[in-house]
Amino acid sequence: MTTETVAREAGRDFIRDIVQADLDSGQHKTIVTRFPPEPNGYLHIGHAKSIALNFGIAEEFSGRCHLRFDDTNPTREEQEYIDSIQADVRWLGFDWGNNLFFASDYFERLYEWAEGLILNGLAYVDDQSQDEIRASRGTLTEPGQNSPFRDRSVEENLDLFRRMKAGEFPNGARVLRAKIDMSAGNINLRDPVLYRILHAHHPRTGDTWSIYPSYDYAHGQSDAIEGITHSICTLEFEDHRPLYDWFLDKLPVPSHPHQYEFARLNLTYTLLSKRVLTRLVQDGHVSGWDDPRMPTIAGLKRRGVPPAAIREFVRRIGVAKANSVVDVGMLEFCIREELNRTAPRRMAVLRPLKVVIENYPERQSEEIEAINHPDDPAAGTRKIAFGRELFVEQDDFMENPPKKFFRLSPGSEVRLRYAYFIKCREAVKNAAGEVVELRCTYDPATRGGNAPDGRKVKATLHWLPAAQSKVAEIRVYNQLFASPSPDAGNFAADLNPQSLEVLKDARVEPSLAESNFDTAVQFERQGYFVRDPDSTADGLVFNRTIGLRDSFAKEVAKG
Ligand code: ATP
Ligand code: MG
């Protein structure tokens, strides 16, 4: 990003204030942050908030931000996720330079430090089952109980831990726990698990390890190894901070980072839990992680949302210490703002109705000039063929219109955008009584869309030539969930049955098939659309990014 963009996006918040103070006091010379995804799913818009915060701070304060994969649980992690996360962070406009790291790079060191804790009497091997450990942990009001294995000798602990590492025991047979305090008020300090036995293939370390560190044990130490100054995470880790600090105090780490917590992003009509997103994909409720209805970065991208709109959205919502729910309308507003400014204009007819201009000569056609962006003359113009047979939108015709309907009806006159005035003479119906064609006349004197005699029309319609336009499938998306606060526990019940409407016979300008439109365009009067990768040479597919106006909010308001 340019320095200008960086400056514009540099809002202030409590974390940036802390960073500034730490620079001013000389506590740190260089700020180092990190974004630490677990590669067990695709990134979503909530992660974008964290990415923009961590990379944004590094950029604004001339520091650096590491991309570190928190790959400590091989049963849920996959290379596909590692690859998609990198692609998505880049697409959002952020750059980790050479600072790509994996917690698994530190497995050897973390292991040695764990042996060190054992030697210092600060960790022990527990033979209790997971259930037994959970049952003896106590509650918020009751202290936990010491494990019967808590007072094993250093020698026995070391021997058992080494045999755990050597793969001698089955999954779940034993764990390594920190020896802290089973009556601590903070449950995270009641002898937390550091290592569990897991005979699983790891995407990076293969079959080297049969024990894997817990999140709590790996995270802070990875921060310390990398010299992270400000370890920024979401509020649910606030209660883990004493444990984060305990490890750093007890281990011979090269630095002592500080953890700061901010409120995670929640959005109306949206679930951002990876567990739910994984289920949506696995149970076939969506076509994949990049289904345009998904709140994933890949989904938003495929839907045609520009990365600048996402950056602007997270800038506007800011960074706070209290959890809240942001109206999804705010995200939509940012998408419309960005696309209105940048998207080229084109014409498309979503539900075509044939128009025959009776007084236009057969086998003749002419080129009409259309402008590409009303606010940007540099975007230039393009030519659209006009002839005797055209398409207009079915909604733009009514046989018996109410008073305020100014579009096409028998006897009415309208403007076809950039072209001519046309007047409707007659609607032709099929055997079922449906209107299948309009017979119209045009006024050759109104070329360009104005009448020399000064007469006015009250409607301007978009249109396309019948012969020269291309058939396209258009996928119109609505909210994936019908409820403003979907239930994560029973999300299937809250799915919106109308989240996808497919229009098979839409028409688009031929230029949309030829040029490389992987960014959204505005279909005049309809909204923003982007070509979908499902498109083939003879089968164009477009996704609706978003409508022009916020019709959804209005519907909701009307109830
Ligand atoms: P899980 O649901 O598996 O805990 P997660 O969404 O926390 O997943 P991580 O891969 O651990 O996934 O997230 C990486 C980083 O993104 C973490 O620092 C986390 O705090 C942050 N993050 C995750 N969700 C949000 C959110 N909704 N808003 C802001 N930050 C988030
Ligand atoms: Mg997490």
XYZ file of C-alpha atoms and ligand atoms in Angstrom:
591
model
C 0.000 0.000 0.000
C 1.077 3.592 -0.551
C 2.142 5.758 2.370
C -0.980 7.790 1.763
C -3.255 4.791 2.177
C -1.345 3.768 5.248
C -1.847 7.238 6.726
C -5.557 7.256 5.864
C -6.102 3.861 7.356
C -4.141 4.629 10.485
C -6.955 5.208 12.956
C -6.011 5.245 16.608
C -7.105 2.666 19.156
C -5.971 1.419 22.572
C -3.492 -1.058 21.100
C -1.893 1.522 18.824
C -1.699 3.841 21.829
C 0.188 1.155 23.770
C 2.539 0.586 20.846
C 3.169 4.323 20.524
C 3.864 4.614 24.268
C 6.289 1.670 24.149
C 8.191 3.331 21.315
C 8.188 6.719 23.070
C 9.478 5.260 26.338
C 12.205 3.332 24.538
C 10.787 0.002 25.754
C 10.993 -1.185 22.154
C 12.935 0.074 19.177
C 11.164 -2.072 16.613
C 7.606 -3.299 16.828
C 7.078 -6.941 15.932
C 3.580 -8.390 15.666
C 2.301 -11.660 14.244
C -0.832 -13.132 12.762
C -1.058 -16.728 14.054
C -3.721 -18.761 12.205
C -4.268 -22.412 12.892
C -4.366 -24.077 9.449
C -7.610 -25.937 10.146
C -9.876 -23.957 7.825
C -10.018 -20.951 5.522
C -9.700 -17.397 6.789
C -12.866 -15.377 7.342
C -13.766 -11.725 7.693
C -13.057 -11.894 11.444
C -9.489 -12.909 10.675
C -9.306 -9.934 8.308
C -9.797 -7.713 11.351
C -6.883 -9.374 13.120
C -4.738 -9.331 9.963
C -5.392 -5.648 9.335
C -4.597 -4.875 12.972
C -1.334 -6.835 13.145
C -0.016 -6.005 9.677
C -1.406 -2.468 9.914
C 0.470 -1.742 13.161
C 3.700 -3.154 11.720
C 3.316 -0.958 8.639
C 2.360 2.215 10.482
C 5.154 1.938 13.046
C 7.793 0.697 10.592
C 8.028 -2.666 12.290
C 7.301 -6.100 10.946
C 4.525 -8.628 11.123
C 5.118 -12.364 11.003
C 2.765 -14.855 9.473
C 3.009 -17.814 11.831
C 1.069 -20.993 11.409
C -0.027 -22.354 14.720
C 0.236 -25.925 13.458
C 0.155 -27.901 16.682
C -2.838 -30.139 16.001
C -2.131 -32.363 12.973
C -5.479 -34.157 13.163
C -7.302 -31.057 11.914
C -4.660 -29.303 9.851
C -4.027 -29.559 6.128
C -1.700 -28.191 3.478
C -4.722 -26.860 1.571
C -5.412 -24.520 4.478
C -1.781 -23.436 4.746
C -1.850 -22.502 1.057
C -5.229 -20.766 1.115
C -4.308 -18.699 4.182
C -1.189 -17.344 2.487
C -3.112 -16.573 -0.711
C -5.840 -14.788 1.244
C -3.491 -12.647 3.353
C -1.726 -11.548 0.154
C -4.990 -10.890 -1.632
C -6.072 -8.680 1.273
C -3.014 -6.578 0.510
C -0.601 -7.559 3.275
C 2.940 -8.830 3.051
C 4.985 -10.796 5.585
C 8.175 -10.510 3.532
C 10.596 -13.197 4.724
C 8.754 -13.645 7.970
C 6.890 -16.860 7.361
C 7.043 -19.182 10.368
C 5.507 -22.351 11.713
C 5.111 -23.314 15.349
C 6.246 -26.768 14.194
C 9.668 -25.230 13.433
C 10.045 -24.903 17.202
C 8.948 -28.400 18.213
C 12.494 -29.449 19.117
C 13.120 -26.402 21.285
C 9.696 -26.592 22.924
C 10.431 -30.199 23.794
C 13.774 -29.364 25.369
C 12.168 -26.621 27.411
C 9.532 -29.091 28.600
C 12.302 -31.404 29.824
C 13.695 -28.354 31.590
C 10.381 -27.819 33.390
C 10.429 -31.467 34.488
C 13.984 -31.109 35.799
C 12.921 -28.053 37.785
C 9.947 -29.904 39.264
C 7.512 -27.749 37.284
C 5.953 -30.441 35.086
C 4.849 -34.053 35.508
C 3.491 -36.925 33.481
C -0.118 -37.696 34.342
C -1.574 -41.130 33.559
C -5.171 -40.016 34.114
C -7.565 -40.101 31.196
C -8.844 -36.891 29.614
C -12.165 -37.380 31.404
C -10.494 -37.867 34.761
C -8.425 -34.752 34.265
C -11.498 -32.773 33.342
C -13.447 -34.123 36.313
C -10.728 -33.193 38.792
C -10.165 -29.691 37.455
C -12.864 -28.197 39.703
C -15.137 -25.311 38.800
C -15.166 -21.530 39.070
C -16.255 -21.901 42.695
C -14.577 -25.201 43.651
C -10.836 -25.852 43.628
C -9.482 -28.762 41.617
C -7.899 -31.896 43.065
C -4.313 -32.937 42.725
C -3.634 -35.803 40.390
C -2.417 -39.008 42.071
C 0.581 -38.777 39.705
C 1.480 -35.221 40.624
C 4.354 -36.127 42.900
C 6.258 -38.476 40.655
C 10.009 -38.192 40.859
C 11.905 -36.106 38.330
C 13.570 -39.300 37.044
C 10.285 -41.099 36.490
C 8.737 -38.052 34.786
C 11.717 -37.676 32.493
C 11.719 -41.353 31.622
C 7.981 -41.413 30.879
C 8.094 -38.180 28.876
C 10.955 -39.496 26.743
C 9.020 -42.689 26.124
C 5.950 -40.631 25.188
C 8.147 -38.890 22.651
C 9.547 -42.191 21.401
C 6.022 -43.298 20.563
C 5.833 -46.077 23.131
C 2.299 -45.330 24.357
C -1.049 -45.146 22.578
C -2.990 -41.924 22.014
C -4.428 -40.506 25.202
C -2.470 -42.818 27.542
C -0.621 -39.992 29.276
C -0.077 -36.244 29.147
C 2.560 -33.861 30.381
C 1.128 -31.212 32.707
C 2.594 -28.099 34.229
C 2.759 -28.250 38.023
C 1.254 -24.947 39.021
C -1.692 -24.851 41.440
C -4.854 -26.953 41.404
C -6.634 -24.404 43.587
C -5.760 -21.356 41.510
C -8.719 -19.038 40.960
C -7.878 -19.030 37.268
C -8.711 -22.483 35.934
C -6.079 -22.137 33.207
C -3.443 -22.338 35.964
C -4.717 -25.656 37.368
C -1.927 -27.804 35.994
C -2.635 -27.234 32.292
C -1.723 -29.875 29.726
C 1.522 -29.160 27.840
C 1.811 -32.279 25.685
C -0.546 -34.987 24.538
C 0.198 -38.232 22.743
C -0.988 -38.171 19.154
C 0.170 -40.641 16.572
C -0.693 -38.476 13.605
C 1.021 -37.432 10.401
C 1.877 -33.737 10.434
C 1.829 -31.753 7.150
C 5.348 -30.463 7.882
C 7.062 -32.720 10.396
C 5.626 -35.937 8.985
C 5.851 -38.829 11.449
C 8.701 -37.396 13.526
C 6.510 -36.657 16.529
C 4.057 -38.721 18.466
C 3.503 -35.971 21.048
C 2.256 -32.487 20.218
C 2.277 -29.324 22.347
C -0.929 -27.613 23.447
C -1.863 -24.187 22.112
C -1.011 -22.564 25.449
C 2.390 -24.173 25.659
C 3.349 -23.442 22.046
C 1.957 -19.993 21.523
C 3.795 -17.702 23.902
C 7.088 -19.526 23.446
C 6.793 -19.142 19.675
C 6.183 -15.427 20.237
C 9.275 -15.252 22.435
C 11.477 -17.135 19.962
C 10.463 -14.728 17.192
C 10.953 -11.635 19.338
C 7.328 -10.573 19.081
C 6.830 -7.368 21.073
C 3.029 -7.154 21.067
C 1.155 -10.448 20.923
C -2.349 -9.380 19.978
C -5.226 -11.812 20.293
C -8.955 -11.904 20.914
C -10.649 -11.511 24.289
C -11.255 -15.187 24.987
C -7.507 -15.455 25.663
C -7.548 -12.849 28.407
C -7.811 -15.601 31.058
C -4.862 -17.376 29.456
C -2.541 -14.413 29.916
C -1.351 -15.448 33.428
C -0.375 -18.826 31.966
C 1.275 -17.125 28.967
C 3.370 -15.121 31.427
C 4.037 -18.123 33.697
C 5.742 -20.042 30.883
C 7.806 -17.038 29.837
C 8.891 -16.501 33.454
C 9.887 -20.116 34.016
C 11.588 -20.883 30.689
C 14.938 -19.635 29.340
C 13.214 -17.761 26.512
C 15.084 -15.095 24.512
C 12.420 -12.393 25.046
C 9.253 -11.709 27.008
C 6.436 -10.522 24.723
C 3.230 -9.022 26.099
C -0.193 -10.259 25.226
C -2.989 -7.777 24.522
C -6.588 -8.698 23.866
C -9.196 -7.023 21.658
C -12.826 -7.814 20.841
C -13.386 -10.288 18.047
C -15.593 -9.363 15.130
C -19.151 -10.635 15.182
C -21.536 -9.876 12.327
C -25.315 -10.081 12.069
C -26.669 -12.853 9.798
C -23.247 -14.499 9.993
C -21.453 -17.230 11.903
C -17.673 -16.970 12.081
C -16.836 -20.089 14.023
C -14.505 -22.344 12.057
C -16.334 -25.351 13.423
C -19.577 -24.125 11.835
C -17.894 -23.071 8.590
C -16.294 -26.514 8.305
C -19.675 -28.172 8.833
C -21.316 -25.945 6.210
C -18.753 -27.199 3.709
C -18.678 -30.835 4.825
C -22.457 -31.198 5.015
C -22.898 -29.638 1.565
C -24.897 -26.573 2.641
C -22.552 -24.551 0.427
C -20.454 -25.499 -2.592
C -17.122 -25.115 -0.770
C -15.010 -22.787 1.364
C -15.136 -20.249 -1.454
C -18.891 -20.381 -1.968
C -19.822 -16.715 -2.452
C -22.274 -16.932 0.462
C -19.501 -17.863 2.884
C -17.994 -15.147 5.128
C -14.562 -16.497 4.183
C -12.019 -14.313 2.413
C -12.105 -16.807 -0.485
C -15.909 -16.569 -0.591
C -15.908 -12.776 -0.515
C -13.294 -12.736 -3.269
C -15.286 -15.104 -5.455
C -18.345 -12.980 -4.790
C -16.557 -9.983 -6.285
C -15.823 -8.046 -3.090
C -12.684 -5.952 -3.590
C -10.006 -6.237 -0.883
C -10.103 -2.451 -0.421
C -13.740 -2.731 0.723
C -12.751 -5.265 3.387
C -9.857 -3.090 4.561
C -12.154 -0.068 4.754
C -14.740 -2.089 6.677
C -12.275 -3.227 9.346
C -10.877 0.291 9.561
C -14.354 1.699 10.206
C -15.325 -0.825 12.870
C -12.130 -0.037 14.766
C -10.582 -1.997 17.600
C -12.250 -2.109 20.991
C -12.017 -4.000 24.261
C -15.703 -4.925 24.561
C -17.428 -7.525 22.418
C -20.211 -6.347 20.135
C -22.061 -7.373 17.001
C -21.576 -5.338 13.840
C -24.474 -4.925 11.400
C -23.632 -6.770 8.186
C -25.142 -3.722 6.445
C -21.934 -1.890 7.360
C -19.874 -4.350 5.344
C -22.326 -4.052 2.459
C -22.099 -0.281 2.626
C -18.306 -0.458 2.280
C -18.616 -2.835 -0.679
C -21.080 -0.524 -2.468
C -18.940 2.541 -1.789
C -15.833 0.939 -3.233
C -17.548 -0.599 -6.251
C -19.528 2.523 -7.052
C -16.211 4.339 -7.277
C -14.282 1.722 -9.232
C -16.525 -0.723 -11.083
C -16.939 -0.261 -14.859
C -20.563 0.030 -16.004
C -22.082 -2.529 -18.319
C -25.579 -3.605 -19.300
C -27.138 -6.969 -18.579
C -30.726 -8.139 -18.773
C -31.386 -10.630 -16.004
C -34.886 -11.755 -17.063
C -35.125 -10.964 -20.756
C -38.293 -9.897 -22.575
C -38.001 -9.600 -26.338
C -38.742 -6.252 -27.993
C -39.292 -5.910 -31.742
C -38.870 -2.384 -33.119
C -41.337 -2.592 -35.975
C -40.154 0.513 -37.803
C -36.458 -0.404 -37.615
C -35.269 -1.995 -40.877
C -34.622 -5.726 -40.829
C -31.017 -6.920 -41.118
C -29.751 -3.464 -40.173
C -27.900 -2.453 -37.082
C -25.910 0.483 -35.787
C -23.449 1.159 -32.992
C -24.444 3.107 -29.925
C -21.796 4.664 -27.719
C -22.017 3.903 -23.995
C -19.900 5.406 -21.230
C -17.876 3.139 -18.971
C -17.997 5.178 -15.780
C -20.141 8.266 -15.163
C -17.596 9.859 -12.787
C -14.464 8.878 -14.652
C -14.150 10.177 -18.218
C -10.775 8.430 -18.503
C -12.589 5.101 -18.354
C -13.766 5.910 -21.887
C -16.651 4.518 -23.876
C -17.639 1.342 -25.684
C -19.977 0.462 -28.541
C -23.183 -1.541 -28.250
C -25.124 -2.799 -31.272
C -28.697 -1.542 -31.657
C -31.147 -3.188 -34.068
C -34.663 -4.345 -34.679
C -34.691 -7.052 -31.996
C -33.723 -6.242 -28.442
C -34.168 -7.455 -24.891
C -35.434 -5.468 -21.953
C -36.097 -6.572 -18.380
C -39.412 -8.363 -17.795
C -39.975 -6.210 -14.697
C -39.823 -3.093 -16.840
C -43.128 -3.950 -18.529
C -46.621 -4.010 -17.042
C -49.742 -4.604 -19.048
C -51.999 -2.822 -16.566
C -49.666 -0.491 -14.707
C -50.560 1.332 -11.515
C -50.468 5.129 -11.581
C -46.823 5.692 -10.724
C -45.395 3.093 -13.114
C -43.551 5.024 -15.824
C -41.789 2.203 -17.582
C -43.131 0.170 -20.489
C -46.846 -0.505 -20.882
C -49.097 -0.429 -23.938
C -48.970 3.130 -25.320
C -46.143 4.391 -23.073
C -42.878 5.897 -24.282
C -39.492 5.360 -22.570
C -35.821 5.969 -23.268
C -33.484 3.091 -23.981
C -30.226 4.076 -22.300
C -27.811 5.842 -24.726
C -30.053 4.923 -27.705
C -33.578 6.057 -28.622
C -37.065 6.686 -27.328
C -39.319 3.725 -27.984
C -43.080 3.439 -27.673
C -44.899 0.224 -26.857
C -47.692 -0.647 -29.250
C -48.697 -4.121 -28.224
C -47.813 -7.036 -25.951
C -47.806 -10.471 -27.607
C -48.844 -13.396 -25.390
C -48.356 -17.140 -25.554
C -51.103 -19.744 -25.132
C -50.669 -19.538 -21.350
C -51.419 -15.816 -21.439
C -47.835 -14.754 -20.567
C -46.321 -11.762 -22.298
C -43.526 -13.079 -24.534
C -42.782 -10.129 -26.806
C -43.370 -6.412 -27.062
C -44.076 -4.767 -30.422
C -42.673 -1.247 -30.289
C -41.702 1.668 -32.529
C -38.726 3.950 -32.151
C -38.260 7.617 -32.979
C -35.157 7.972 -35.195
C -34.926 11.665 -34.231
C -34.122 10.764 -30.596
C -30.736 9.159 -31.248
C -28.520 9.517 -28.180
C -31.581 9.590 -25.945
C -33.039 13.114 -26.353
C -35.974 14.401 -28.348
C -35.327 17.516 -30.498
C -38.887 18.690 -29.798
C -38.092 18.702 -26.099
C -40.606 16.053 -25.068
C -39.700 14.105 -21.964
C -39.990 10.514 -20.842
C -40.030 9.456 -17.208
C -38.071 6.220 -17.487
C -34.724 5.117 -18.889
C -34.335 1.387 -19.323
C -31.300 -0.777 -19.838
C -31.449 -3.108 -22.827
C -29.336 -5.336 -25.026
C -29.396 -6.345 -28.683
C -30.920 -9.799 -29.192
C -28.385 -11.077 -31.706
C -25.164 -9.608 -30.327
C -25.652 -10.217 -26.589
C -24.394 -13.338 -24.812
C -26.417 -15.750 -22.738
C -25.203 -15.970 -19.157
C -26.126 -17.745 -15.970
C -26.472 -15.338 -13.102
C -26.264 -16.424 -9.487
C -28.074 -14.035 -7.191
C -26.992 -14.435 -3.585
C -28.750 -13.429 -0.420
C -27.786 -13.872 3.236
C -26.819 -17.458 4.007
C -28.730 -17.259 7.298
C -32.291 -16.023 7.657
C -31.817 -15.044 11.292
C -29.915 -11.898 12.338
C -28.295 -13.952 15.109
C -28.011 -17.513 13.853
C -27.679 -20.238 16.471
C -24.204 -21.758 16.179
C -25.426 -24.856 18.017
C -28.248 -25.542 15.557
C -27.200 -23.477 12.568
C -28.939 -25.672 9.962
C -32.327 -24.508 11.258
C -31.372 -20.876 10.628
C -30.206 -21.297 7.023
C -31.976 -19.060 4.510
C -33.707 -21.312 1.960
C -33.559 -18.397 -0.507
C -29.850 -17.708 -0.248
C -29.241 -18.544 -3.922
C -31.388 -17.852 -6.960
C -30.075 -18.965 -10.348
C -31.116 -17.147 -13.526
C -30.216 -19.317 -16.495
C -31.180 -17.143 -19.476
C -29.791 -13.750 -18.636
C -28.073 -11.671 -21.313
C -24.880 -9.665 -21.010
C -22.847 -7.395 -23.251
C -20.511 -9.425 -25.469
C -17.485 -7.516 -24.132
C -17.990 -9.289 -20.805
C -17.141 -12.613 -22.425
C -14.036 -11.298 -24.137
C -12.233 -9.222 -21.558
C -10.769 -10.447 -18.347
C -13.389 -9.345 -15.859
C -12.298 -10.911 -12.655
C -13.181 -7.790 -10.767
C -16.772 -6.735 -10.351
C -18.641 -4.557 -12.839
C -21.876 -2.688 -12.335
C -24.783 -3.965 -14.368
C -26.710 -0.738 -14.722
C -29.822 -0.559 -12.528
C -29.108 -4.054 -11.156
C -26.068 -4.111 -8.961
C -22.509 -5.387 -9.009
C -21.546 -8.673 -10.590
C -18.380 -10.613 -11.197
C -17.520 -13.414 -13.568
C -17.380 -16.725 -11.749
C -14.531 -19.195 -12.340
C -17.196 -21.758 -13.319
C -17.489 -19.813 -16.619
C -16.466 -21.713 -19.742
C -15.877 -20.590 -23.327
C -19.540 -21.006 -24.195
C -21.088 -20.760 -20.758
C -20.694 -17.499 -18.914
C -21.503 -17.431 -15.207
C -21.769 -14.295 -13.077
C -22.142 -13.886 -9.334
C -24.066 -10.989 -7.907
C -21.724 -9.279 -5.484
C -24.397 -6.985 -4.121
C -27.484 -5.072 -5.236
C -27.354 -1.334 -5.863
C -29.494 -0.410 -2.903
C -29.965 -1.927 0.468
C -33.260 -3.649 -0.352
C -32.560 -6.329 2.239
C -32.499 -3.905 5.175
C -35.737 -2.375 3.923
C -37.437 -5.747 3.754
C -36.317 -6.510 7.279
C -37.520 -3.112 8.518
C -40.929 -3.680 6.915
C -41.066 -7.011 8.708
P -11.191 -21.427 16.256
O -12.655 -21.177 16.009
O -10.672 -22.728 15.714
O -10.650 -21.043 17.612
P -10.069 -19.014 15.289
O -11.035 -18.333 14.414
O -9.718 -18.485 16.616
O -10.511 -20.479 15.320
P -7.293 -18.995 14.544
O -6.716 -19.608 13.341
O -6.781 -19.421 15.868
O -8.806 -19.279 14.444
O -7.282 -17.429 14.413
C -6.115 -16.714 14.108
C -6.210 -15.350 14.713
O -7.365 -14.672 14.262
C -6.288 -15.424 16.214
O -5.351 -14.489 16.743
C -7.678 -15.012 16.547
O -7.735 -14.335 17.761
C -8.046 -14.122 15.361
N -9.482 -14.170 15.120
C -10.233 -15.273 14.922
N -11.531 -14.956 14.781
C -11.616 -13.610 14.882
C -12.692 -12.673 14.819
N -13.960 -13.064 14.646
N -12.397 -11.362 14.958
C -11.128 -10.959 15.130
N -10.080 -11.791 15.206
C -10.301 -13.104 15.084
Mg -8.183 -19.894 17.765
